[in-house]
CSV table of C-alpha atoms in Angstrom, one decimal:
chain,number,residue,atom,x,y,z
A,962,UNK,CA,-44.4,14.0,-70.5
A,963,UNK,CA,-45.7,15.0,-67.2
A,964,UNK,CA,-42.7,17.4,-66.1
A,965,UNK,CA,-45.3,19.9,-64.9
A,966,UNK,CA,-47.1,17.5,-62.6
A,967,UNK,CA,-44.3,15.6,-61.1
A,968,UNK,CA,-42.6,17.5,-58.2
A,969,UNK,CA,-41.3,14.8,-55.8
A,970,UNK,CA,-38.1,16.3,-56.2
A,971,UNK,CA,-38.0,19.3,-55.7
A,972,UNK,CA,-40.4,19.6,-53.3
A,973,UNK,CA,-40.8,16.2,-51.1
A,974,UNK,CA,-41.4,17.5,-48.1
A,975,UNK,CA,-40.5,15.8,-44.5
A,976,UNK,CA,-44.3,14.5,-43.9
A,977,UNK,CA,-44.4,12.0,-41.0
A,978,UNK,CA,-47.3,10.1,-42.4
A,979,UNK,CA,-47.1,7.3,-44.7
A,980,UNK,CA,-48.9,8.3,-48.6
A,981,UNK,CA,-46.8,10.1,-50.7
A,982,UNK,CA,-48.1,13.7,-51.3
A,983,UNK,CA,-47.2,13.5,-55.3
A,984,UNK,CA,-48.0,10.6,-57.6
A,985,UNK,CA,-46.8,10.0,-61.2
A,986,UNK,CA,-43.2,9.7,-63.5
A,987,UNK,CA,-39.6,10.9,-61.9
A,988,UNK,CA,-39.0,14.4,-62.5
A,989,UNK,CA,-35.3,15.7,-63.3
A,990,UNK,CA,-33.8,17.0,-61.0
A,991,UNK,CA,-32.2,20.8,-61.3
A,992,UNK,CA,-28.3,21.1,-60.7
A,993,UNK,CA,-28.3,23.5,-58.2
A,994,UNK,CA,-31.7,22.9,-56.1
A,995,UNK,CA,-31.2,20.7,-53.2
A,996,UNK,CA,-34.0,18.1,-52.3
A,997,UNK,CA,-36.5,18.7,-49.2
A,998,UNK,CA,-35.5,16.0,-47.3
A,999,UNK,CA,-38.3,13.2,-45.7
A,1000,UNK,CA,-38.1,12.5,-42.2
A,1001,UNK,CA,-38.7,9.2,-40.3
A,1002,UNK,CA,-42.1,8.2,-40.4
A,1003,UNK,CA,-42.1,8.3,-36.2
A,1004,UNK,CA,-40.1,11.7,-36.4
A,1005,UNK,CA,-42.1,14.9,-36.6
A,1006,UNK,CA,-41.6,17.6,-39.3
A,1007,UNK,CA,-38.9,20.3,-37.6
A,1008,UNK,CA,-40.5,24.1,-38.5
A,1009,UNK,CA,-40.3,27.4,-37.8
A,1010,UNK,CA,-43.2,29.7,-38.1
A,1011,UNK,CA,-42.1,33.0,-40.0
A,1012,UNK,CA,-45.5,35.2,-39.0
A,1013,UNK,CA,-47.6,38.5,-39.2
A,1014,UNK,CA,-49.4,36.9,-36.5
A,1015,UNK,CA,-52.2,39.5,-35.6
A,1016,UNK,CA,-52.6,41.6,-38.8
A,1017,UNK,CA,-56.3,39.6,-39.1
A,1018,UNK,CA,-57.0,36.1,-38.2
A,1019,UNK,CA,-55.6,33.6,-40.9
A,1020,UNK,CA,-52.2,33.7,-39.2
A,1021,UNK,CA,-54.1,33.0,-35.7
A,1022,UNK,CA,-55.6,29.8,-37.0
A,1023,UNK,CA,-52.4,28.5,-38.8
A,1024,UNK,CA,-50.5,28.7,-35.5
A,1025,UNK,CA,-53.2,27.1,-33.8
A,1026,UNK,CA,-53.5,24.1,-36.4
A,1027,UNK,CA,-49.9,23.9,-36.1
A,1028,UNK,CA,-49.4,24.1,-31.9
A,1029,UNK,CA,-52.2,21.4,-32.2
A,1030,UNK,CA,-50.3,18.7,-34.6
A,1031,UNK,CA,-48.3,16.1,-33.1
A,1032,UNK,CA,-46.6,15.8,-36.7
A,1033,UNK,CA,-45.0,18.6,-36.2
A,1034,UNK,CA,-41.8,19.7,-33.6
A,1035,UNK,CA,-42.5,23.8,-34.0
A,1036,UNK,CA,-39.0,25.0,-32.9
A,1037,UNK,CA,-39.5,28.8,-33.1
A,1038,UNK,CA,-42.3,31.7,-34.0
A,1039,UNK,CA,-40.7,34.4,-35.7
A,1040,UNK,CA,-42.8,37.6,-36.0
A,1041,UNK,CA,-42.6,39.8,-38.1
A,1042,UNK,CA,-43.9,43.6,-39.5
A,1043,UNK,CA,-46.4,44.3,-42.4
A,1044,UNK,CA,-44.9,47.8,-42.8
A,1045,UNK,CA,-47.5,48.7,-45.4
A,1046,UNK,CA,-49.6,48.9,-42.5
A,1047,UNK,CA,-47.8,49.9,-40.1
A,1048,UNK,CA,-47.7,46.7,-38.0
A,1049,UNK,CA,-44.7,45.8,-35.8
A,1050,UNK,CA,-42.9,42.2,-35.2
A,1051,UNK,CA,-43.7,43.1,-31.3
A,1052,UNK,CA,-47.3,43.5,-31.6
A,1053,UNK,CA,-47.1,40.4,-33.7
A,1054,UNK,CA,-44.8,38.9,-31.0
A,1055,UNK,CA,-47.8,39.7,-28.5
A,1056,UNK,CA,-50.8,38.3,-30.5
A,1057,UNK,CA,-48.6,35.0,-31.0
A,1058,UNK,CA,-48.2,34.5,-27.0
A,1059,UNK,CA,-51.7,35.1,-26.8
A,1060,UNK,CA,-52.9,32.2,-29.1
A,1061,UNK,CA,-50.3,29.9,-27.6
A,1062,UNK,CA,-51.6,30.9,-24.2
A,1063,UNK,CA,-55.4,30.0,-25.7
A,1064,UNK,CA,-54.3,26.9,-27.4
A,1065,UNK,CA,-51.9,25.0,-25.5
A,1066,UNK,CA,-52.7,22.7,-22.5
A,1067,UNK,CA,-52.0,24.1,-19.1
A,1068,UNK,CA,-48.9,22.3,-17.7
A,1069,UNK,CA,-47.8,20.7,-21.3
A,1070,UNK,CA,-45.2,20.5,-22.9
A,1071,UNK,CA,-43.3,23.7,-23.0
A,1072,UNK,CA,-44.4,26.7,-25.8
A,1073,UNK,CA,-42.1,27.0,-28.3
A,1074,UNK,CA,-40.2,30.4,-27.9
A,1075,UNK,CA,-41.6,33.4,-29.9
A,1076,UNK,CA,-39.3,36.0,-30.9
A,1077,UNK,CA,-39.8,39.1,-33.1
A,1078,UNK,CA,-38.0,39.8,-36.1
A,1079,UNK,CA,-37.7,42.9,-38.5
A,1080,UNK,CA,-39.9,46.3,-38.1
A,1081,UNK,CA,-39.0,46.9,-41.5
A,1082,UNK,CA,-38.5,45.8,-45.1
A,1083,UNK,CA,-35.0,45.0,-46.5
A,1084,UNK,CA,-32.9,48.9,-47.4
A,1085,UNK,CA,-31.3,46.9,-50.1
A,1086,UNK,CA,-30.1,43.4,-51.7
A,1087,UNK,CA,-26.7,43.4,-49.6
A,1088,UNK,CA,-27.8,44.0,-45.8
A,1089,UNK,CA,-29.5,41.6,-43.9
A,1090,UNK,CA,-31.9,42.9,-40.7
A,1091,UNK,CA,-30.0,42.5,-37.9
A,1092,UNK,CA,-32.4,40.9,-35.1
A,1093,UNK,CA,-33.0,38.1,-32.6
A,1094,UNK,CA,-35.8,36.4,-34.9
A,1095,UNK,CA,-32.7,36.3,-37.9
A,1096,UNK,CA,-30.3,35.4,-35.2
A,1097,UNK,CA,-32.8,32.2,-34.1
A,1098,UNK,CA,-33.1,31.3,-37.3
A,1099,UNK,CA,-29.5,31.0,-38.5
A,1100,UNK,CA,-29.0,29.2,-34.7
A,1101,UNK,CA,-31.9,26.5,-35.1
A,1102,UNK,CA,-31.2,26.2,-38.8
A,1103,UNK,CA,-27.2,24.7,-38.0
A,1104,UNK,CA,-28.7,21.4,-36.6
A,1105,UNK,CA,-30.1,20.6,-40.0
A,1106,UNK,CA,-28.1,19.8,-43.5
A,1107,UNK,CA,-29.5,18.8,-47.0
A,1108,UNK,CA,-31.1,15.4,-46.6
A,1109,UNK,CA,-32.7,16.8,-43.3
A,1110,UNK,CA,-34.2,20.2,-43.7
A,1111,UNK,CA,-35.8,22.7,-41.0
A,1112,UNK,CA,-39.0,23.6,-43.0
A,1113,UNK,CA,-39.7,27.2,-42.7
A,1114,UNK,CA,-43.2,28.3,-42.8
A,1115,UNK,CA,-43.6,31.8,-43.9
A,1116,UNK,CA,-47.1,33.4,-43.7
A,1117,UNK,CA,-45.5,37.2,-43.5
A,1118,UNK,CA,-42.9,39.3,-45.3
A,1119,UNK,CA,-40.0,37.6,-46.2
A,1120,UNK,CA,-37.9,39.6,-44.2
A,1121,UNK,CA,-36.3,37.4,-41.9
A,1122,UNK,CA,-35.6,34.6,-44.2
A,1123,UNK,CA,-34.2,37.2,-47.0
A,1124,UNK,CA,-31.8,38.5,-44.1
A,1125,UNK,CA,-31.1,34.8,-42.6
A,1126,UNK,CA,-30.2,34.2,-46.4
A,1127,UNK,CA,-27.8,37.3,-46.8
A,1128,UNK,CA,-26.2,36.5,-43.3
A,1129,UNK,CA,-25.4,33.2,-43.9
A,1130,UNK,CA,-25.9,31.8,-47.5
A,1131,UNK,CA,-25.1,28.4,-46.6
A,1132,UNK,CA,-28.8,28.5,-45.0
A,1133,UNK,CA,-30.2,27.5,-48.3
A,1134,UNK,CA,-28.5,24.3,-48.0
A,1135,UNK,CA,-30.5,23.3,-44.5
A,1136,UNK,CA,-34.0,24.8,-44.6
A,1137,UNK,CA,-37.2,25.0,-47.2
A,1138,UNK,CA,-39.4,27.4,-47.4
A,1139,UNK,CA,-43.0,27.1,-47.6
A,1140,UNK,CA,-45.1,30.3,-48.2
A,1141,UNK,CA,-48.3,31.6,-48.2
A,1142,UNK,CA,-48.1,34.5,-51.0
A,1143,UNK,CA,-48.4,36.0,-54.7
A,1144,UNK,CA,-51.5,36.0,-56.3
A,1145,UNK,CA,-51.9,33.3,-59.1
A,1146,UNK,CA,-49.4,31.4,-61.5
A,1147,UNK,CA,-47.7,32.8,-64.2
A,1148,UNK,CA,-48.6,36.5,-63.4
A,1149,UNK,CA,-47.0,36.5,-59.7
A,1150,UNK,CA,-48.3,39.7,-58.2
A,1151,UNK,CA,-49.5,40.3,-54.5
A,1152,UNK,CA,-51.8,42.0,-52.3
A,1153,UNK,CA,-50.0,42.0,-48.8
A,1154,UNK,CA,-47.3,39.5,-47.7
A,1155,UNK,CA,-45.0,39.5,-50.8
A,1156,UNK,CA,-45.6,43.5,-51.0
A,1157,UNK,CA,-44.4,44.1,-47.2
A,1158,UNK,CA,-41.2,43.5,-48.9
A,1159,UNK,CA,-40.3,43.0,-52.3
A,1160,UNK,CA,-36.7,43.2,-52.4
A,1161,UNK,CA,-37.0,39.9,-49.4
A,1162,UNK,CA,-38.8,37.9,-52.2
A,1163,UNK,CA,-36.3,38.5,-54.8
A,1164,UNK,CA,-33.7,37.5,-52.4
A,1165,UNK,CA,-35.7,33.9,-51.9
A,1166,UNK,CA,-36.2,33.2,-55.2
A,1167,UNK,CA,-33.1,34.0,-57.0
A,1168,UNK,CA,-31.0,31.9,-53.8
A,1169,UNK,CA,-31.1,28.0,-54.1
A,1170,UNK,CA,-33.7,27.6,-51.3
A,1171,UNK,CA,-36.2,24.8,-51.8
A,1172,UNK,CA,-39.4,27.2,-52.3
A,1173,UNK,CA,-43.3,26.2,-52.4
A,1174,UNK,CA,-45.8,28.6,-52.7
A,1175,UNK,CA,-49.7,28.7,-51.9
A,1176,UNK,CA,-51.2,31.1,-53.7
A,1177,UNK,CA,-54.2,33.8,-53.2
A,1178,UNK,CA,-56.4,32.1,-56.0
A,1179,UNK,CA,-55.8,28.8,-54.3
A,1180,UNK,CA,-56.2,29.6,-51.1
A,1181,UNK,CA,-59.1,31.1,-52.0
A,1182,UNK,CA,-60.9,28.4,-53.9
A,1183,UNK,CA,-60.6,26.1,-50.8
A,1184,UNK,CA,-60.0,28.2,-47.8
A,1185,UNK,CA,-62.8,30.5,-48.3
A,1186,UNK,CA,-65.6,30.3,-45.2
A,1187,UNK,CA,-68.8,32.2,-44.4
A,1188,UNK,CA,-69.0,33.5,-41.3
A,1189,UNK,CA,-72.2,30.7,-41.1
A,1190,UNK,CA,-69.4,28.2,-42.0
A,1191,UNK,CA,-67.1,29.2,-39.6
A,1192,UNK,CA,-69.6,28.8,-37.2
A,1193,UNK,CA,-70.6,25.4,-38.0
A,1194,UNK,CA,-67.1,24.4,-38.0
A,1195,UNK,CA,-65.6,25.8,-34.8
A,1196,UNK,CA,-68.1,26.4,-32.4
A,1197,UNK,CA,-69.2,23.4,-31.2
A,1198,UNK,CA,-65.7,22.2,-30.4
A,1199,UNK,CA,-65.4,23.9,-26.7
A,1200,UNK,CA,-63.3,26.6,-25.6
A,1201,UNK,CA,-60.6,26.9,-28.3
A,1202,UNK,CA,-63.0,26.4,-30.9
A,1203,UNK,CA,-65.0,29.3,-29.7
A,1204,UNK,CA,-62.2,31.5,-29.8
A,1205,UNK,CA,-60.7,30.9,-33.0
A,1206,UNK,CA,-64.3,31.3,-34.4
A,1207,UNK,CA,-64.3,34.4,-32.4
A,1208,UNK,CA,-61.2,35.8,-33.9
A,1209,UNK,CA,-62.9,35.3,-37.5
A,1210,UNK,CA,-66.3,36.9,-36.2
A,1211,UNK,CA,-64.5,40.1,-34.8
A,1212,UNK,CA,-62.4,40.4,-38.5
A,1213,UNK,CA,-65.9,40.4,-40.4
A,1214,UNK,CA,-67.7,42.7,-38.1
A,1215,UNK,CA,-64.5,45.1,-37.7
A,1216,UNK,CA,-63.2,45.1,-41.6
A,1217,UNK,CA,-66.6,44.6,-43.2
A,1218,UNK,CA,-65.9,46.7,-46.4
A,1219,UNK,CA,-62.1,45.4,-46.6
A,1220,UNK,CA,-64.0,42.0,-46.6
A,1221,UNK,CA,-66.7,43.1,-49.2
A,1222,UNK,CA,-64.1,44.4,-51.4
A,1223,UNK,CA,-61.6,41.4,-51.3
A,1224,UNK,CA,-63.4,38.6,-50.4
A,1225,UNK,CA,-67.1,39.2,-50.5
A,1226,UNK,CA,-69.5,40.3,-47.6
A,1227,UNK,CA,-69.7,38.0,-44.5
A,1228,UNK,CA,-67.3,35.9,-46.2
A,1229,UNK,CA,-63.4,35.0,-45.7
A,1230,UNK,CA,-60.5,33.2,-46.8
A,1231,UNK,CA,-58.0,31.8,-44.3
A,1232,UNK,CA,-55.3,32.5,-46.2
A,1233,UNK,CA,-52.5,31.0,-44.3
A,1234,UNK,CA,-53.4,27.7,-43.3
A,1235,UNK,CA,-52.5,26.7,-47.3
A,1236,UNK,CA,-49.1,26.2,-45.0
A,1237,UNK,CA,-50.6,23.8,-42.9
A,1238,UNK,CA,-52.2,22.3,-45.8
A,1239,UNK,CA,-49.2,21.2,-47.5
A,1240,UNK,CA,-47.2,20.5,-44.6
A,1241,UNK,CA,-49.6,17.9,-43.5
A,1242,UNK,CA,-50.0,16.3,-46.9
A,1243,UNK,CA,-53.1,18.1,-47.6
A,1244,UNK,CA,-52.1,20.2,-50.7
A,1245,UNK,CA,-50.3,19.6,-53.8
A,1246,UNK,CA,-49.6,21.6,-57.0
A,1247,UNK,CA,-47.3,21.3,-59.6
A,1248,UNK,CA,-43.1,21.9,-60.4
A,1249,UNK,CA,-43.1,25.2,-62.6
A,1250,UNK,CA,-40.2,26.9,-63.3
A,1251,UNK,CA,-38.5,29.5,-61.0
A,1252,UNK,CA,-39.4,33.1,-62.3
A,1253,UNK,CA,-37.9,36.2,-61.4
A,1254,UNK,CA,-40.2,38.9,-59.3
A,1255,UNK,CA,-40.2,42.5,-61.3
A,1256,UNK,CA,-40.5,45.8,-60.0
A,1257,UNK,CA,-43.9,46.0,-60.4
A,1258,UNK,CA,-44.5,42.3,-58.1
A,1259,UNK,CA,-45.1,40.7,-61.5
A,1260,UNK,CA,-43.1,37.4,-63.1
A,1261,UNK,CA,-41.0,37.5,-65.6
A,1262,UNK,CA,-39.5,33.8,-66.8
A,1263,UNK,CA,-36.4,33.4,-67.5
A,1264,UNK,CA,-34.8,30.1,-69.2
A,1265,UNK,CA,-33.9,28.2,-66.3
A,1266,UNK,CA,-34.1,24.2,-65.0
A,1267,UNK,CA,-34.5,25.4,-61.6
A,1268,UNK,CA,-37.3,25.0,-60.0
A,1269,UNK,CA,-40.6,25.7,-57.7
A,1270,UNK,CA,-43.6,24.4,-56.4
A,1271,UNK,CA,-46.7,26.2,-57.2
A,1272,UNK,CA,-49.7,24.6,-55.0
A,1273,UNK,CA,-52.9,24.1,-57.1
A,1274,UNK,CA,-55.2,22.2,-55.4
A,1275,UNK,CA,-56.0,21.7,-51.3
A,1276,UNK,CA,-58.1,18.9,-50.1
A,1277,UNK,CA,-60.7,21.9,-48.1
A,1278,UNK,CA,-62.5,18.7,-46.1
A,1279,UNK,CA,-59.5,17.1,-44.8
A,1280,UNK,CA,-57.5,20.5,-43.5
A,1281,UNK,CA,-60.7,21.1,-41.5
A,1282,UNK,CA,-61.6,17.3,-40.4
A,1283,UNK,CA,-57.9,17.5,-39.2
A,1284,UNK,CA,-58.1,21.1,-37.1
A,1285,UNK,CA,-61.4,20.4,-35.9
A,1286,UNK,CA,-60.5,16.4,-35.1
A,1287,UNK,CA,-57.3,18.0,-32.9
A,1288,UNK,CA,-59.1,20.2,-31.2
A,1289,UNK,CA,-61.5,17.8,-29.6
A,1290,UNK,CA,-58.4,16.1,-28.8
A,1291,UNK,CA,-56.8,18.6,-26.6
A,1292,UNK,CA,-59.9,19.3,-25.0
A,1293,UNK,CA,-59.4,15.4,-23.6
A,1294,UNK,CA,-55.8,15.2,-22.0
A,1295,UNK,CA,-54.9,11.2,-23.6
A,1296,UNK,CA,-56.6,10.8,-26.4
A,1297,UNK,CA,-55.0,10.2,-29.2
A,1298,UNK,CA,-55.5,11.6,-32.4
């Protein structure tokens, strides 16, 4: 049997290039766990970025990687808080308008719309935040359906989606969800985005929402730079490469114990582009069944043939051939990828 390894799907996610991400036998699929659907190969992949945008620099890069893809139609930035810290969805809003102002081509297409979100974790399982990043979510979310999802890709606290869910549970029927969160598989547990709000990730994972997850220990084994690496890898790619590599110099020089104690010194994981990864075909992991989140951010695991999809592996050379390779591009209005 190769149940654990086969998570087509659950999890097939609307790539708009041509290799299947998964290989291997048919999984079952669970009664109530709708399929991600897969676009046209010409269409891009709708998404929604659900962001802390700001609280370092993973978040910065991801949204960069993402502005920068042609496979992907990015309908909406959705900041949000990381109360633990103290951090609102409007300075988040701020640092997001920023990038795109970096990033983008003057007198290109249009920026997608950034709104902010919550300031604050869920006050219990039954109310949803009430603001415009929930509201644009619900709105955007009504043009998609089962075999044609809006992917949602959630690099923050789960805030937003939790309250879109509570709102309007017929939303689990038209988007995905594709997070950067929890440390490893089985334990769960979390350092940051999952513990801005608890009570949000409970909400995800006990609704029907397709759900894929990126982990700290994977995101770690192959999103983890130097700041020589960095360096290397952004600096000679003009303007926008020099920022972004800014944005990772300024987090080692400012947080250098935080980055000593977590990561190691001069050293760095950028955790969120494990969204872009997967997204892009770049990632894959295995179907594991869909645990419950305890009290104390730990899994518990329940009898159940629902499902999620725990990334394990990210092809590291590929994600960064692919940023790097899109840069150069917009640096050179028509030239194609």
């Amino acid at each position: 049997m190769c149940q654990a390894a086969c998570v087509r799907y659950a999890v097939l996610l609307a790539l708009p290039i041509g290799s299947p991400l998964f290989t291997g036998c048919q999984a079952r699929e669970p009664r109530d766990e709708a399929v991600i659907s897969k676009a046209l190969p010409a269409s891009p992949l709708a998404v929604v970025l659900a962001t802390d945008c700001g609280v370092e620099m993973d978040d910065q890069w991801a949204l960069a990687h993402i502005l920068l893809s042609q496979e992907f139609a990015l309908r909406a930035v959705i900041t949000t808080h990381a109360s633990s810290i103290g951090f609102s969805s409007a300075t988040s809003a701020k640092t997001a308008v920023e990038v795109i102002g970096r990033v983008l081509p003057a007198g290109g297409s249009p920026p997608p719309p950034v709104v902010p979100g919550s300031d604050s974790p869920l006050r219990d399982a039954t109310t949803p935040r009430e603001n415009p990043g929930v509201d644009m979510l619900l709105e955007l979310s009504r043009s998609f359906s089962a075999s044609r999802r809006l992917v949602i890709l959630a690099t923050g606290a789960g805030t937003d989606v939790a309250s879109a869910i509570l709102k309007d549970p017929s939303i689990v029927n038209r988007v995905s969800v594709v997070a950067m969160g929890f440390d490893d598989w089985p334990g769960g547990g979390d350092g940051f985005n999952v513990k801005n709000d608890p009570l949000a990730w409970r909400i995800i994972l006990n609704s029907a929402v397709p759900v894929v997850v990126g982990s700290g220990a994977v995101t770690k084994r192959g999103l983890r730079l130097t700041r020589a690496e960095a360096g290397a890898l952004m600096r000679s790619h003009g303007p926008v490469g020099e920022y972004l590599y800014s944005l990772f110099d300024d987090w080692l020089r400012k947080q250098a114990t935080l980055v000593a104690q977590f990561v190691a010194p001069e050293t760095w994981v950028v955790w969120d582009e494990v969204v872009v990864a997967y997204a892009l075909g770049m990632a894959r992991g295995n179907e594991v069944p869909r645990p419950e989140l305890q009290a104390d951010l730990s899994f518990s695991h329940p009898e159940t043939r629902r499902r999620i999809t725990w990334l394990t592996e990210i092809d590291t050379d590929r994600v960064w051939l692919d940023f790097t390779k899109k840069i150069d591009v917009r640096g050179q209005p028509g030239r194609q990828p």
